[in-house]
mmCIF file of C-alpha atoms in Angstrom:
data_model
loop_
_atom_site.group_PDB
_atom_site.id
_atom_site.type_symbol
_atom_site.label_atom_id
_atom_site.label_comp_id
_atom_site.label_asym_id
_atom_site.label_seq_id
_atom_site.Cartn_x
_atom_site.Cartn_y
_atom_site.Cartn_z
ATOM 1 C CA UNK A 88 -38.927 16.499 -13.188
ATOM 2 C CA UNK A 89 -37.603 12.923 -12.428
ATOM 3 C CA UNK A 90 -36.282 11.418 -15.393
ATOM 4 C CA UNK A 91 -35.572 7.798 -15.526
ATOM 5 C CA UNK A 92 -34.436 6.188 -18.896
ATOM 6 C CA UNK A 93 -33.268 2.184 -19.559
ATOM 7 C CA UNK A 94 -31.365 1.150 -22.056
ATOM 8 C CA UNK A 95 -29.750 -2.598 -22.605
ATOM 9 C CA UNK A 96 -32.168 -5.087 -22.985
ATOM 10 C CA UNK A 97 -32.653 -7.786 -26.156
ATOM 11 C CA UNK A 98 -32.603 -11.386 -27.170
ATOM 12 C CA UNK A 99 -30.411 -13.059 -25.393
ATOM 13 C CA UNK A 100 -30.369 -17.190 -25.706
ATOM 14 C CA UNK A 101 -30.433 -18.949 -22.412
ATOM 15 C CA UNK A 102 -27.364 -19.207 -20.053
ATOM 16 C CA UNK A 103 -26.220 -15.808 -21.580
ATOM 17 C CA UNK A 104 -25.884 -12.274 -20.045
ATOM 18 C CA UNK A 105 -27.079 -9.003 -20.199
ATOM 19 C CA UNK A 106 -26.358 -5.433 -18.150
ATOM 20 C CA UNK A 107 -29.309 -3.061 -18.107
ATOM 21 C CA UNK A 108 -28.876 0.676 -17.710
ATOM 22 C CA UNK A 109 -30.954 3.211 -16.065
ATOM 23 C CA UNK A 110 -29.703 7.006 -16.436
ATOM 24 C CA UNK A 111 -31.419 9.229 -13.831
ATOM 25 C CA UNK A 112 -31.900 12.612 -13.570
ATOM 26 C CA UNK A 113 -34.159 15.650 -12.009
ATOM 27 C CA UNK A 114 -33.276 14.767 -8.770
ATOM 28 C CA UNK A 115 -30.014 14.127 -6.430
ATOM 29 C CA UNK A 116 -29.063 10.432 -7.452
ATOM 30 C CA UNK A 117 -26.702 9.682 -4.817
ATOM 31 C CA UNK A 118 -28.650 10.094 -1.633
ATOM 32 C CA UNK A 119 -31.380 8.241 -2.993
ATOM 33 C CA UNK A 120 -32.129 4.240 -3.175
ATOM 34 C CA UNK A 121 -33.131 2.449 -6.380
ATOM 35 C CA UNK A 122 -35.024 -0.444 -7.573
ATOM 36 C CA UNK A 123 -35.708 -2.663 -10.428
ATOM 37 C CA UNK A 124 -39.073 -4.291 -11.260
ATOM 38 C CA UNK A 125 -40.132 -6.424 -13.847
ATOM 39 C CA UNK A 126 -43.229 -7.209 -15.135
ATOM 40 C CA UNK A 127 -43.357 -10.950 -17.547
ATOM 41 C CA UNK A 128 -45.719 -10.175 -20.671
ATOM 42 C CA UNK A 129 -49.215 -10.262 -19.918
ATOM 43 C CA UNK A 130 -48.241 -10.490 -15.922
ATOM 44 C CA UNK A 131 -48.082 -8.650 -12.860
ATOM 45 C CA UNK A 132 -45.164 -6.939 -11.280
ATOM 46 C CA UNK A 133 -42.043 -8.288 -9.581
ATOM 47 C CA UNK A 134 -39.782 -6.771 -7.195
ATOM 48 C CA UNK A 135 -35.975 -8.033 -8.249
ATOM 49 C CA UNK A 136 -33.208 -5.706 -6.208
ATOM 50 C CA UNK A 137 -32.565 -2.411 -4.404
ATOM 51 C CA UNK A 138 -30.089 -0.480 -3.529
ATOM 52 C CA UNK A 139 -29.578 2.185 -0.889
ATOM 53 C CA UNK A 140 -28.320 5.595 -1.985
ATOM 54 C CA UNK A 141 -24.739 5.074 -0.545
ATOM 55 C CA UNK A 142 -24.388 1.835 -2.829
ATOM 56 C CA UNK A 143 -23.659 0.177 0.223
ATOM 57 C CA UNK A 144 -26.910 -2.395 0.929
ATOM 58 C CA UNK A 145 -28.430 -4.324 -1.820
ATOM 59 C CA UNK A 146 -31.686 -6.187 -1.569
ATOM 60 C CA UNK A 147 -33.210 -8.635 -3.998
ATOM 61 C CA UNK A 148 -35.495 -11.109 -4.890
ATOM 62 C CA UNK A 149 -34.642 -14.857 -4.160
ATOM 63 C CA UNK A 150 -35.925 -15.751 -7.916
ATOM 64 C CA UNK A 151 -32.765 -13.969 -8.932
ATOM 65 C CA UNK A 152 -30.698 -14.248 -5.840
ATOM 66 C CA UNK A 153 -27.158 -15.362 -7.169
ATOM 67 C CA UNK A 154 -27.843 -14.714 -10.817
ATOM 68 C CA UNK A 155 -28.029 -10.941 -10.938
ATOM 69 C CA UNK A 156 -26.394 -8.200 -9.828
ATOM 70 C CA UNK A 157 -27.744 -4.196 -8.853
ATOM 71 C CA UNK A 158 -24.697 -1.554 -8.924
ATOM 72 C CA UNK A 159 -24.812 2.325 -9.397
ATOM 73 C CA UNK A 160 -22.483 4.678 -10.390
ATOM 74 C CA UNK A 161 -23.268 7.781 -8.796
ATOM 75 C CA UNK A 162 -20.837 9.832 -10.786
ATOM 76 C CA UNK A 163 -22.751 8.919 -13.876
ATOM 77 C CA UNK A 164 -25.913 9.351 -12.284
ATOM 78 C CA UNK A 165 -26.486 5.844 -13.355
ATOM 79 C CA UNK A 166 -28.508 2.414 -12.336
ATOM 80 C CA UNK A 167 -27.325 -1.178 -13.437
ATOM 81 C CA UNK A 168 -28.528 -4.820 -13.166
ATOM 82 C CA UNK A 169 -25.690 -7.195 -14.446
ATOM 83 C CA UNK A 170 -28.014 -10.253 -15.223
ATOM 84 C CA UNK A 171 -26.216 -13.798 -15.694
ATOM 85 C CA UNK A 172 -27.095 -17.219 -16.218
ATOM 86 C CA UNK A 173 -30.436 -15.778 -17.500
ATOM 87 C CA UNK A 174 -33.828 -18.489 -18.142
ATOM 88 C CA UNK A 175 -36.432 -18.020 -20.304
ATOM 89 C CA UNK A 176 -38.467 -16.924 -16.951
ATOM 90 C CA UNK A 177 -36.779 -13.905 -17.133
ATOM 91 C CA UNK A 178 -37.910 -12.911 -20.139
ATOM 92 C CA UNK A 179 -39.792 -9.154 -19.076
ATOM 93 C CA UNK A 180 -40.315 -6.046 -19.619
ATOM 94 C CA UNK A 181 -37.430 -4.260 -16.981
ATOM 95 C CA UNK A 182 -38.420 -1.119 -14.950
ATOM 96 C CA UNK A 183 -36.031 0.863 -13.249
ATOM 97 C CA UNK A 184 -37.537 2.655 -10.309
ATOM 98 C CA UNK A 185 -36.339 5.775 -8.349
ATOM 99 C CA UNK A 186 -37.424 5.070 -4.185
ATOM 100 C CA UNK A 187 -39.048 6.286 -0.974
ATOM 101 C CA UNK A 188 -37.200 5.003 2.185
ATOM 102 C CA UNK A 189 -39.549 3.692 4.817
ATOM 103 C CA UNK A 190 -36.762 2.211 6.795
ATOM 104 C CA UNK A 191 -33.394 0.159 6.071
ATOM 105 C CA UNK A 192 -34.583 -2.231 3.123
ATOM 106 C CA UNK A 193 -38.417 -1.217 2.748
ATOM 107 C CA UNK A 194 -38.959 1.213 -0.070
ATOM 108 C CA UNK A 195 -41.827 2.105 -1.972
ATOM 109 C CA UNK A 196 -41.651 3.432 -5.496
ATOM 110 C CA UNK A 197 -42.245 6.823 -6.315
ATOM 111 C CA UNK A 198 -41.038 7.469 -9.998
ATOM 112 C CA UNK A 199 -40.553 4.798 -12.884
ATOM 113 C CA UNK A 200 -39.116 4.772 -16.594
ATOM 114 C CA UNK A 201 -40.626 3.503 -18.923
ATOM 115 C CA UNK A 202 -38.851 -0.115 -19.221
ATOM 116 C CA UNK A 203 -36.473 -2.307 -21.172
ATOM 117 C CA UNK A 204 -37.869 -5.794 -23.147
ATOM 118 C CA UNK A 205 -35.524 -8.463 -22.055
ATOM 119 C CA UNK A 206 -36.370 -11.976 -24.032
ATOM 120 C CA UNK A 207 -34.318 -14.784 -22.823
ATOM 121 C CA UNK A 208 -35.031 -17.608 -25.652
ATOM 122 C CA UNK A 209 -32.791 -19.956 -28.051
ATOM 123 C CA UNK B 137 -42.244 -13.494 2.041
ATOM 124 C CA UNK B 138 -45.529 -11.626 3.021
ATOM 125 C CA UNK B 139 -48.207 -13.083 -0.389
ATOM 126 C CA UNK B 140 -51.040 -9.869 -1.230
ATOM 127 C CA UNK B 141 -54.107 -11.511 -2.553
ATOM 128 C CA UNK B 142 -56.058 -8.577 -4.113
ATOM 129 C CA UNK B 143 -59.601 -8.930 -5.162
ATOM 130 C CA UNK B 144 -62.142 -8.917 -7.409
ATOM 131 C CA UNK B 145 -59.677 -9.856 -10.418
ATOM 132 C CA UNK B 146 -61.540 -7.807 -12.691
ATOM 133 C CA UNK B 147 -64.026 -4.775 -12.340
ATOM 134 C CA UNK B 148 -66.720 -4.391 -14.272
ATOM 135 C CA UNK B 149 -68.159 -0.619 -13.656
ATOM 136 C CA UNK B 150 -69.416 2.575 -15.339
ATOM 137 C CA UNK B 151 -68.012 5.812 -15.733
ATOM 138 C CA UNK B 152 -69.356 7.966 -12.801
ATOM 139 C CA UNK B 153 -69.513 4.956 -10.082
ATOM 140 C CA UNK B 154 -67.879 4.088 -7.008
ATOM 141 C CA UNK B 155 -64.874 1.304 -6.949
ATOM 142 C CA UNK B 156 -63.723 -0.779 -4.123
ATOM 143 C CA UNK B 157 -60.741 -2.583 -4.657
ATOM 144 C CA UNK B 158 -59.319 -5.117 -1.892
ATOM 145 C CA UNK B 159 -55.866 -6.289 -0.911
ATOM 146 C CA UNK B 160 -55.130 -8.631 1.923
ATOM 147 C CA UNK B 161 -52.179 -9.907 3.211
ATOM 148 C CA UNK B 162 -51.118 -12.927 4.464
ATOM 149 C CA UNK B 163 -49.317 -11.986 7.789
ATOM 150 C CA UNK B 164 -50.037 -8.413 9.371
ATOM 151 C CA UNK B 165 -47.840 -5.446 7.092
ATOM 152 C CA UNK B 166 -45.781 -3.278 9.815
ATOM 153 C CA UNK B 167 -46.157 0.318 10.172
ATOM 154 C CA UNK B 168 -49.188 0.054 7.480
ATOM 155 C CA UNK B 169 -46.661 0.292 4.525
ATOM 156 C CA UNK B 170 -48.616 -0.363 1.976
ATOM 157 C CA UNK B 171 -48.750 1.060 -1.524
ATOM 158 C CA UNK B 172 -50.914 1.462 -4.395
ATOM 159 C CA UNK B 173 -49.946 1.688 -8.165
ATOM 160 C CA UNK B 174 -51.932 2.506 -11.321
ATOM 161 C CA UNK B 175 -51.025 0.725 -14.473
ATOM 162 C CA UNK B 176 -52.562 1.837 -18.141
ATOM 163 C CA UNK B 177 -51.950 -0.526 -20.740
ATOM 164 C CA UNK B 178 -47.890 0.220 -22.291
ATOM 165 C CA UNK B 179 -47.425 2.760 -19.634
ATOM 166 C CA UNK B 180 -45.348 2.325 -16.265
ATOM 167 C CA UNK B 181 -46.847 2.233 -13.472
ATOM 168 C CA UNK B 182 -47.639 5.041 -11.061
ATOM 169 C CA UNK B 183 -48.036 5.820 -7.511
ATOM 170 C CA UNK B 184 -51.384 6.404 -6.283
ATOM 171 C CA UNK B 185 -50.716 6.229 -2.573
ATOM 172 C CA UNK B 186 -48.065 5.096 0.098
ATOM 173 C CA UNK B 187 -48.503 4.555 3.706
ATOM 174 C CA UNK B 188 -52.007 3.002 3.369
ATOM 175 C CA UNK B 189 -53.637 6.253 3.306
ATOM 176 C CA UNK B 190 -51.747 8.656 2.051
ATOM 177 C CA UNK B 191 -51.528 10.823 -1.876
ATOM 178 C CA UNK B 192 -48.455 11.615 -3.510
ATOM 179 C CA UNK B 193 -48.693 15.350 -4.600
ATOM 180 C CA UNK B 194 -50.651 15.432 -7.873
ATOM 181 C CA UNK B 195 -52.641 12.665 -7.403
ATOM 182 C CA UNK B 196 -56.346 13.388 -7.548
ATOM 183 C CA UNK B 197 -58.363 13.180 -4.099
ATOM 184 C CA UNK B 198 -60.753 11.171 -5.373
ATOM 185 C CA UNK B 199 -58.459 7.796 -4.709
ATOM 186 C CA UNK B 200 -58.159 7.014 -1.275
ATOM 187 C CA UNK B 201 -56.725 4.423 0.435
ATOM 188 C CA UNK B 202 -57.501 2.892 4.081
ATOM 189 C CA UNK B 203 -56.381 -0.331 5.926
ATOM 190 C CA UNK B 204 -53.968 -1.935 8.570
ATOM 191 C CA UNK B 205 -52.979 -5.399 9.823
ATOM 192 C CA UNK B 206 -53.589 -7.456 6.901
ATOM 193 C CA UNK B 207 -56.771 -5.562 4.978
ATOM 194 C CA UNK B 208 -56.736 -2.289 3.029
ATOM 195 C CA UNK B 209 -58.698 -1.183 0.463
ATOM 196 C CA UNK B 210 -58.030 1.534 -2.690
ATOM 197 C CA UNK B 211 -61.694 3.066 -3.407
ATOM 198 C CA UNK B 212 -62.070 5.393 -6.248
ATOM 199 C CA UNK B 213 -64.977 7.641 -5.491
ATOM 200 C CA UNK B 214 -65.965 8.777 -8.905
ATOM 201 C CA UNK B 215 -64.853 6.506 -11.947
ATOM 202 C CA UNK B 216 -63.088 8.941 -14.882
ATOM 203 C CA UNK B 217 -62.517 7.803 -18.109
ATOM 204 C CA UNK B 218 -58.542 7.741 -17.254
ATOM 205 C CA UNK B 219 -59.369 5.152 -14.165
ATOM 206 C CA UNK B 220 -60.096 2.477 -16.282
ATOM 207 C CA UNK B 221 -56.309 0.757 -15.795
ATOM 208 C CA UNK B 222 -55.169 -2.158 -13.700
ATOM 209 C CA UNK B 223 -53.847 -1.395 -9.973
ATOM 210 C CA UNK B 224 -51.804 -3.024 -7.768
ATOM 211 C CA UNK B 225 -50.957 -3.046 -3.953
ATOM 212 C CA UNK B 226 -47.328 -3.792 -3.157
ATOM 213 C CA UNK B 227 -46.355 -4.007 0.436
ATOM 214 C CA UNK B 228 -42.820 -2.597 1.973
ATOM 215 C CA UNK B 229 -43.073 -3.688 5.817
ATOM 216 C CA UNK B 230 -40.654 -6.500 4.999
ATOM 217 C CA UNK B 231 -36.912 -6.691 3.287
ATOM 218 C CA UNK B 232 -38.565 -9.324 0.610
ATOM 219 C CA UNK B 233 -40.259 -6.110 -1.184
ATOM 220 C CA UNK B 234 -44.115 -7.949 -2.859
ATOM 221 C CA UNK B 235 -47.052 -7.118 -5.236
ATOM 222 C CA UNK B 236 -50.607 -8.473 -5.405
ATOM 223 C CA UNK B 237 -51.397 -9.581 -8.871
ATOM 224 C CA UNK B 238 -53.176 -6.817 -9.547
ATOM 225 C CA UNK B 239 -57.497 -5.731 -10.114
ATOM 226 C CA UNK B 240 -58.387 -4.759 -13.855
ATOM 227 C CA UNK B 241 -61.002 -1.810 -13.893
ATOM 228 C CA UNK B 242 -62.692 -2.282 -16.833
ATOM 229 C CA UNK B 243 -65.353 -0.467 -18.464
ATOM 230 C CA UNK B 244 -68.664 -1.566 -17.742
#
């Protein structure tokens, strides 16, 4: 079974940082591309970034174009989002998602964890 | 960035009935890649179907999905007490990945 488990979100005041975690397993992590989507309290969801299997293409939203970063460590079986200059508009519940490839850049979303709370507030 | 507008915002219906739930795009979705997602309240969501049309293994045949262009619909033939969640439509034709804002099912 697909196993997807976050870890690294908090309070964090405005302007700070924060690096979320997603360990995978129950599948082969390397060939396949991965997502994050968030979902504000009380809101809908939002794609933020992909990333292909190979590490090599990353995708992501322009709300956090710039600001954050999607990585994976494929030795570690393991997703990441390096978030900077974070606003209180990120403040969400953080989902990491395991992928479908329709073509270069279009994925659906086949598996997801169950999230991380990240608060961004003074 | 291709906007999904789903419809109604909320569903009122009973256990046993049929539901219709619309998503239409704002410039035609390529390829008809188009998914749907199940959300019950605290839980992640799930995949219900991909490709417009088509079920994931393990989900039950009474959701169905149809559409192209910019119009596709989820339908639920049979309402279950486990329906009763809020679903979304997210489209994957473009690079700029995008959700509707999602249909409550409620219990009438």
């Amino acid at each position: 079974d697909v196993q997807l488990l976050e870890s690294g979100g908090g309070l964090v005041q405005p302007g700070g940082s924060l690096r979320l975690s997603c360990a995978a397993s129950g599948f082969t992590f390397s060939v396949n591309a991965m997502s994050w989507v968030r979902q504000a309290p009380g809101k809908g969801l939002e794609w933020v970034s992909s990333i292909s299997g190979s590490g090599g293409s990353t995708y992501s939203a322009d709300s956090v174009k710039g600001r954050f970063t999607i990585s994976r460590d494929s030795s570690k079986n393991t997703l990441y989002l390096q978030m900077n200059s974070l606003r209180a508009e990120d403040t969400a519940v953080y989902y990491c998602a395991k992928d479908t490839r329709a073509a270069a850049g279009k994925y659906y979303f086949d598996s997801w964890g169950q999230g991380t709370l990240v608060t961004v507030s003074a | 960035e291709i906007v999904l507008t789903q419809s109604p915002g909320t569903l009122s219906l009973s256990p046993g009935e049929r539901a219709t739930l619309s998503c239409r795009a704002s410039q035609s979705v390529s390829s008809s890649y188009l998914a749907w997602y199940q959300q019950t309240p605290g839980q992640a969501p799930r995949l219900l179907i991909y490709g417009a049309s088509s079920r994931p293994t393990g989900i039950p045949d009474r959701f169905s999905g149809s559409g192209s262009g910019t119009d596709f619909t989820l339908t639920i033939s049979r309402l279950e007490p486990e329906d009763f969640a809020v679903y979304y439509c997210q489209q994957y034709g473009s690079s700029a990945l995008t959700f509707g804002g999602g249909t409550k099912v409620e219990i009438k």
